[in-house]
Coordinates of C-alpha atoms in Angstrom, one line a residue:
Chain A
M3 CA -211.4 43.4 -143.4
R4 CA -214.0 42.1 -140.9
T5 CA -213.2 42.4 -137.3
F6 CA -213.8 39.6 -134.9
A7 CA -216.6 41.5 -133.3
H8 CA -218.1 42.1 -136.6
R9 CA -218.1 38.4 -137.3
L10 CA -219.4 37.6 -133.9
F11 CA -222.3 40.0 -134.5
L12 CA -223.1 38.5 -137.9
S13 CA -223.0 35.0 -136.5
A14 CA -225.3 36.0 -133.7
A15 CA -227.6 37.7 -136.1
V16 CA -227.8 34.6 -138.3
L17 CA -228.4 32.4 -135.3
L18 CA -231.1 34.7 -134.1
L19 CA -232.8 34.7 -137.5
A20 CA -232.5 31.0 -137.7
G21 CA -234.0 30.6 -134.3
A22 CA -236.8 33.0 -135.1
A23 CA -237.6 31.2 -138.3
Q24 CA -239.1 27.7 -138.3
A25 CA -237.2 24.6 -138.8
E26 CA -235.5 24.3 -142.1
I27 CA -236.8 22.0 -144.8
S28 CA -234.3 20.4 -147.2
V29 CA -235.3 19.0 -150.5
T30 CA -232.5 16.7 -151.9
S31 CA -231.9 14.3 -154.7
P32 CA -234.8 15.4 -156.9
F33 CA -235.2 13.6 -160.2
S34 CA -237.8 13.0 -162.8
R35 CA -238.2 10.7 -165.8
A36 CA -238.2 11.5 -169.5
S37 CA -241.7 11.3 -170.9
A38 CA -243.2 10.4 -174.3
P39 CA -243.8 13.3 -176.7
T40 CA -247.5 13.1 -176.1
A41 CA -247.4 12.1 -172.4
K42 CA -250.0 13.6 -170.2
A43 CA -248.3 12.9 -167.0
G44 CA -245.0 12.6 -165.3
A45 CA -243.6 12.1 -161.9
A46 CA -240.9 13.7 -159.7
F47 CA -239.1 12.0 -156.9
L48 CA -237.1 13.5 -154.1
T49 CA -236.1 13.3 -150.4
L50 CA -237.6 15.6 -147.8
S51 CA -235.9 16.3 -144.5
I52 CA -236.3 18.8 -141.7
D53 CA -233.7 19.8 -139.1
A54 CA -236.1 20.1 -136.2
G55 CA -239.7 19.4 -135.4
S56 CA -242.0 18.4 -138.2
D57 CA -243.9 19.8 -141.2
K58 CA -246.1 18.5 -143.9
L59 CA -245.9 18.6 -147.7
L60 CA -249.3 19.7 -148.9
G61 CA -248.9 20.1 -152.6
G62 CA -247.0 22.1 -155.2
S63 CA -246.9 23.7 -158.6
S64 CA -244.7 23.7 -161.6
P65 CA -244.7 25.6 -164.9
V66 CA -244.3 22.3 -166.8
A67 CA -247.7 20.9 -165.7
D68 CA -251.3 22.0 -165.2
K69 CA -251.4 20.3 -161.8
V70 CA -249.1 18.9 -159.2
E71 CA -250.5 16.2 -157.0
L72 CA -249.1 14.0 -154.3
H73 CA -249.6 10.4 -155.0
T74 CA -248.5 7.0 -153.7
H75 CA -248.4 3.6 -155.1
L76 CA -249.7 0.6 -153.3
M77 CA -248.8 -2.9 -154.5
Q78 CA -251.4 -5.4 -153.4
D79 CA -251.1 -9.0 -154.5
G80 CA -249.2 -7.8 -157.6
I81 CA -251.8 -5.1 -158.4
A82 CA -250.4 -1.6 -158.7
K83 CA -252.8 1.0 -157.4
M84 CA -251.9 4.7 -157.6
R85 CA -253.8 6.9 -155.3
P86 CA -253.6 10.5 -154.1
V87 CA -252.2 11.0 -150.6
D88 CA -254.7 12.3 -148.2
G89 CA -253.7 15.0 -145.8
G90 CA -250.2 15.6 -147.1
I91 CA -246.9 13.9 -146.7
P92 CA -245.4 14.4 -143.2
V93 CA -241.8 15.2 -142.7
T94 CA -240.2 14.6 -139.3
A95 CA -236.8 15.5 -138.0
G96 CA -234.4 12.6 -137.9
T97 CA -236.2 10.5 -140.6
P98 CA -236.0 11.8 -144.1
T99 CA -239.1 11.1 -146.2
E100 CA -238.2 9.5 -149.5
L101 CA -240.4 10.0 -152.5
K102 CA -239.2 7.3 -154.8
P103 CA -240.4 5.0 -157.6
G104 CA -242.8 2.4 -156.2
G105 CA -244.1 4.6 -153.5
L106 CA -244.8 8.2 -152.7
H107 CA -244.3 10.5 -155.7
I108 CA -245.1 13.9 -157.0
M109 CA -247.5 13.6 -159.9
L110 CA -247.3 16.1 -162.7
I111 CA -250.6 16.1 -164.4
G112 CA -251.3 17.8 -167.8
L113 CA -247.7 18.1 -169.0
K114 CA -247.3 21.1 -171.2
A115 CA -244.3 19.7 -173.0
P116 CA -242.5 16.4 -172.9
L117 CA -239.9 16.0 -170.1
K118 CA -236.6 15.6 -171.9
Q119 CA -233.7 13.7 -170.5
G120 CA -230.8 16.0 -169.6
E121 CA -233.1 19.0 -169.0
S122 CA -234.5 20.2 -165.7
F123 CA -237.6 22.1 -164.5
P124 CA -238.6 24.1 -161.5
L125 CA -240.9 22.7 -158.9
T126 CA -242.4 24.6 -156.0
L127 CA -243.4 22.6 -153.0
N128 CA -245.9 23.9 -150.5
F129 CA -245.4 23.0 -146.9
E130 CA -247.8 23.5 -144.0
K131 CA -245.4 25.5 -141.9
A132 CA -242.4 26.3 -144.1
G133 CA -244.5 27.6 -147.0
A134 CA -243.1 27.5 -150.5
V135 CA -239.8 25.7 -151.2
S136 CA -238.5 25.7 -154.8
V137 CA -236.3 23.0 -156.3
N138 CA -234.9 22.3 -159.7
V139 CA -235.7 18.8 -160.9
P140 CA -233.3 17.1 -163.4
V141 CA -234.9 14.8 -165.9
Q142 CA -233.2 11.4 -166.2
G143 CA -233.9 8.3 -168.2
P144 CA -237.5 7.1 -168.7
G145 CA -237.2 4.4 -166.2
A146 CA -234.6 5.9 -163.8
K147 CA -235.0 4.4 -160.4
A148 CA -232.7 6.8 -158.4
P149 CA -231.2 10.2 -158.7
M150 CA -228.0 10.4 -160.7
A151 CA -226.4 12.4 -157.9
E152 CA -226.2 9.2 -155.9
H153 CA -222.9 8.2 -157.5
D154 CA -221.5 11.6 -156.7
H155 CA -221.2 11.4 -153.0
G156 CA -218.6 14.1 -152.9
G157 CA -220.9 16.9 -154.1
H158 CA -224.0 15.5 -152.6
G159 CA -226.2 17.3 -155.1
E160 CA -227.3 20.3 -153.2
H161 CA -230.2 21.0 -155.4
S162 CA -231.8 21.7 -152.1
G163 CA -234.2 24.5 -151.9
H164 CA -234.3 26.4 -148.7
Q165 CA -237.1 28.6 -147.4
H166 CA -236.5 32.3 -147.3
Chain B
M16 CA -242.8 -34.3 -122.3
K17 CA -246.1 -34.0 -124.0
R18 CA -245.3 -30.5 -124.9
R19 CA -242.1 -31.5 -126.5
T20 CA -243.8 -34.1 -128.6
F21 CA -246.3 -31.5 -129.7
W22 CA -243.6 -29.0 -130.8
T23 CA -241.5 -31.7 -132.5
G24 CA -244.6 -32.8 -134.4
L25 CA -245.4 -29.3 -135.3
A26 CA -241.8 -28.7 -136.5
V27 CA -242.0 -31.8 -138.6
L28 CA -245.3 -30.8 -140.1
A29 CA -244.1 -27.3 -140.8
T30 CA -240.9 -28.6 -142.5
A31 CA -243.0 -31.0 -144.6
A32 CA -245.3 -28.2 -145.6
L33 CA -242.5 -26.0 -146.5
L34 CA -240.8 -28.7 -148.6
G35 CA -244.0 -29.5 -150.3
T36 CA -244.5 -25.8 -151.2
V37 CA -241.0 -25.6 -152.5
V38 CA -241.4 -28.7 -154.6
L39 CA -244.8 -27.5 -155.9
V40 CA -243.5 -24.0 -156.8
A41 CA -240.3 -25.4 -158.4
D42 CA -242.5 -27.8 -160.4
R43 CA -244.8 -25.1 -161.5
L44 CA -242.0 -22.8 -162.5
S45 CA -240.1 -25.5 -164.5
P46 CA -240.0 -24.4 -168.1
K47 CA -239.7 -27.9 -169.4
K48 CA -243.0 -29.0 -167.8
S49 CA -244.9 -26.1 -169.3
E50 CA -243.3 -26.8 -172.7
Q51 CA -244.6 -30.3 -172.5
G52 CA -248.0 -28.6 -172.2
Q53 CA -249.2 -30.6 -169.3
G54 CA -252.3 -28.5 -169.0
R55 CA -250.5 -26.0 -166.7
A56 CA -251.5 -22.5 -166.0
A57 CA -253.8 -21.6 -168.9
I58 CA -252.2 -18.2 -169.3
G59 CA -252.0 -16.7 -172.7
G60 CA -254.3 -17.2 -175.7
P61 CA -255.8 -15.5 -178.7
F62 CA -255.7 -11.7 -179.0
S63 CA -256.4 -9.3 -181.8
L64 CA -254.7 -5.9 -181.4
T65 CA -252.9 -3.1 -183.2
D66 CA -249.3 -2.3 -182.7
H67 CA -247.9 1.2 -182.2
T68 CA -247.2 1.5 -186.0
G69 CA -250.8 0.8 -186.8
Q70 CA -250.2 -2.8 -187.9
P71 CA -252.8 -5.4 -186.8
V72 CA -251.4 -8.2 -184.8
T73 CA -252.6 -11.5 -183.2
Q74 CA -251.2 -14.1 -180.9
D75 CA -249.3 -15.4 -184.0
I76 CA -246.6 -12.7 -183.4
L77 CA -245.5 -14.8 -180.4
K78 CA -244.5 -17.7 -182.7
G79 CA -240.8 -18.2 -183.3
K80 CA -239.9 -15.6 -180.7
I81 CA -239.3 -15.8 -176.9
S82 CA -241.5 -13.0 -175.6
L83 CA -241.7 -10.8 -172.5
V84 CA -245.3 -9.5 -172.3
Y85 CA -246.3 -6.7 -170.0
F86 CA -249.7 -5.1 -169.4
G87 CA -249.7 -1.4 -168.2
Y88 CA -250.5 2.1 -169.3
S89 CA -248.4 5.1 -170.3
F90 CA -250.1 7.5 -167.9
C91 CA -248.6 5.4 -165.1
P92 CA -245.6 7.4 -164.0
D93 CA -243.9 4.9 -161.8
I94 CA -244.6 1.2 -161.8
C95 CA -244.8 0.7 -165.6
P96 CA -241.7 2.8 -166.5
T97 CA -239.7 0.8 -163.9
D98 CA -240.8 -2.5 -165.3
L99 CA -240.4 -1.5 -168.9
Q100 CA -236.9 -0.2 -168.2
L101 CA -236.1 -3.6 -166.6
I102 CA -237.3 -5.4 -169.7
G103 CA -235.2 -3.0 -171.8
Q104 CA -232.2 -3.8 -169.7
A105 CA -232.7 -7.5 -170.0
L106 CA -232.8 -7.0 -173.8
D107 CA -229.6 -4.9 -173.6
Q108 CA -227.8 -7.6 -171.7
M109 CA -228.6 -10.2 -174.4
T110 CA -226.1 -11.1 -177.1
D111 CA -227.2 -9.9 -180.6
E112 CA -228.1 -13.5 -181.5
E113 CA -230.3 -13.8 -178.4
R114 CA -231.9 -10.4 -178.9
A115 CA -232.9 -11.4 -182.5
E116 CA -235.0 -14.2 -180.9
A117 CA -236.5 -12.0 -178.2
Q118 CA -239.6 -10.0 -178.3
A119 CA -241.0 -7.4 -175.9
L120 CA -244.6 -6.4 -175.9
F121 CA -246.3 -3.7 -173.9
I122 CA -250.1 -4.2 -174.0
T123 CA -252.0 -1.1 -172.8
I124 CA -254.9 -1.6 -170.4
D125 CA -255.8 2.1 -171.0
P126 CA -256.8 2.2 -174.7
E127 CA -258.6 5.5 -174.1
R128 CA -255.4 7.3 -173.6
D129 CA -253.0 4.9 -175.2
T130 CA -253.7 5.3 -178.9
G131 CA -251.2 4.1 -181.5
P132 CA -249.5 7.5 -181.8
Q133 CA -249.2 7.8 -178.0
L134 CA -247.6 4.4 -177.8
A135 CA -245.3 5.2 -180.7
G136 CA -243.8 8.0 -178.6
Y137 CA -243.7 6.0 -175.5
V138 CA -242.3 2.5 -176.2
P139 CA -239.1 3.6 -177.8
L140 CA -238.1 5.4 -174.6
F141 CA -237.4 2.1 -173.1
H142 CA -236.1 0.0 -175.9
P143 CA -236.1 0.2 -179.7
Q144 CA -237.4 -3.4 -179.7
L145 CA -240.3 -2.8 -177.4
R146 CA -243.6 -3.1 -179.3
G147 CA -246.7 -1.3 -178.0
L148 CA -250.1 -2.9 -178.5
T149 CA -253.5 -1.3 -178.2
G150 CA -257.0 -1.9 -179.4
T151 CA -260.7 -1.3 -178.8
P152 CA -261.7 -1.7 -175.1
E153 CA -263.2 -5.1 -176.0
Q154 CA -260.0 -6.3 -177.7
I155 CA -258.0 -5.1 -174.7
D156 CA -260.4 -6.8 -172.3
A157 CA -260.1 -10.1 -174.2
A158 CA -256.3 -9.9 -174.2
A159 CA -256.1 -9.1 -170.5
K160 CA -258.5 -12.0 -169.8
A161 CA -256.4 -14.4 -171.8
Y162 CA -253.4 -13.4 -169.7
R163 CA -255.4 -13.2 -166.5
A164 CA -254.2 -9.6 -166.2
Y165 CA -256.2 -7.5 -163.9
Y166 CA -257.1 -3.9 -164.5
K167 CA -259.8 -1.5 -163.3
K168 CA -260.5 2.1 -164.2
V169 CA -260.7 4.3 -161.2
S170 CA -262.6 7.5 -162.0
A171 CA -261.1 10.9 -161.1
E172 CA -263.9 11.5 -158.6
E173 CA -263.5 8.1 -157.0
A174 CA -259.7 8.5 -156.8
G175 CA -259.9 12.1 -155.8
T176 CA -257.5 13.2 -158.5
S177 CA -257.8 15.4 -161.6
D178 CA -257.7 12.6 -164.0
Y179 CA -258.7 8.9 -163.9
L180 CA -256.3 6.2 -162.9
M181 CA -255.9 2.6 -163.7
D182 CA -255.3 -0.2 -161.2
H183 CA -253.5 -3.0 -162.9
S184 CA -251.6 -6.2 -162.2
A185 CA -247.8 -5.6 -162.8
F186 CA -246.5 -8.9 -164.1
I187 CA -244.0 -9.7 -166.9
Y188 CA -245.0 -12.8 -168.7
L189 CA -242.4 -15.0 -170.3
M190 CA -243.8 -16.9 -173.3
D191 CA -241.8 -19.5 -175.3
R192 CA -241.5 -19.8 -179.1
N193 CA -244.9 -21.6 -179.4
G194 CA -246.5 -18.7 -177.5
T195 CA -246.9 -21.0 -174.5
F196 CA -246.7 -19.4 -171.1
V197 CA -243.5 -20.3 -169.2
R198 CA -243.7 -18.1 -166.1
V199 CA -244.3 -14.7 -164.7
F200 CA -242.0 -12.2 -163.1
G201 CA -243.2 -9.7 -160.4
H202 CA -242.8 -6.0 -160.4
G203 CA -239.1 -4.9 -160.0
V204 CA -237.6 -8.2 -161.1
E205 CA -233.9 -8.1 -161.8
P206 CA -233.1 -8.1 -165.5
A207 CA -230.5 -10.9 -164.8
E208 CA -233.3 -13.1 -163.6
M209 CA -235.4 -12.5 -166.8
L210 CA -232.3 -13.2 -168.8
E211 CA -231.5 -16.4 -167.0
W212 CA -235.0 -17.7 -167.7
F213 CA -234.9 -16.5 -171.3
R214 CA -231.8 -18.5 -171.8
K215 CA -233.3 -21.6 -170.2
V216 CA -236.2 -21.4 -172.6
R217 CA -233.9 -20.6 -175.5
V218 CA -231.8 -23.7 -175.2
G219 CA -234.9 -25.7 -174.3

């Protein structure tokens, strides 16, 4: 049985460690869309937040694709233009950065196998300060617009990856 | 006093302009008018393509069906799947009778990647009734021109990516049973809105 002092010591140690480490990045509500059997590309969407300060998502990697790129969509006069994001995606405390259909997204280029609905795949995101953060991305329907977890507010899908 | 007159005048003018616009837009979007073929919006026209099963098709497939037509490409991870899903949802919300009269076409503007087999794996993801159309670059160009659909290849170097991308207009065209253009829906349109217009066209 832990003594009060023991607990206090542990808490203090945790606080110290947390203080010593950089701000914590959370990656929540990740989802992807099912792809065609011969699809060459896919996309992942998620929300990035940070508890203090700021950081920047620079890129990533995943075993399901040759390359992971950060892209965005611009709609100009009804014309859809997809472009890579220059200089990374900033994350600032207080305002979560949403990567969602129609805007910022993580582009999986050179899919090694089709993304099947109901399955999930690992994705590692590289941040300027926090380094690598891994997250598991569930594959939803081919035209899914939002993460499934949204209807499950109780659980709040802690698929979040935390830095170590 | 003068100032007041000026502002009142401006307000009157603005209101008139707004009303005018509303009337014009409403007029343009009226399905009845376009059915009467009063030389409106020359959108649509002949095309010669191949569907995802390898069957050659022309504009004649529009005849007798009320069609939703979309130009896009399967490499598009975001805009196209969203719109195709919305088309699929509109089809799902139809009665069986209505659905039998509906047709959904996905015309690729990226024939280099979107071969028949590629489309055959892609279109059923959204709806069993969605038909994918491809062709030679010239055939695709002609079809896109007929529908005034815009597309442009952006090379990997130009885009700064590892593979080329396509810029493209993201519109859903509603065509009546004669293959005549009725109206266009923008990216992200609600399926209910498509359904409402489909029904207007269906009952004439």
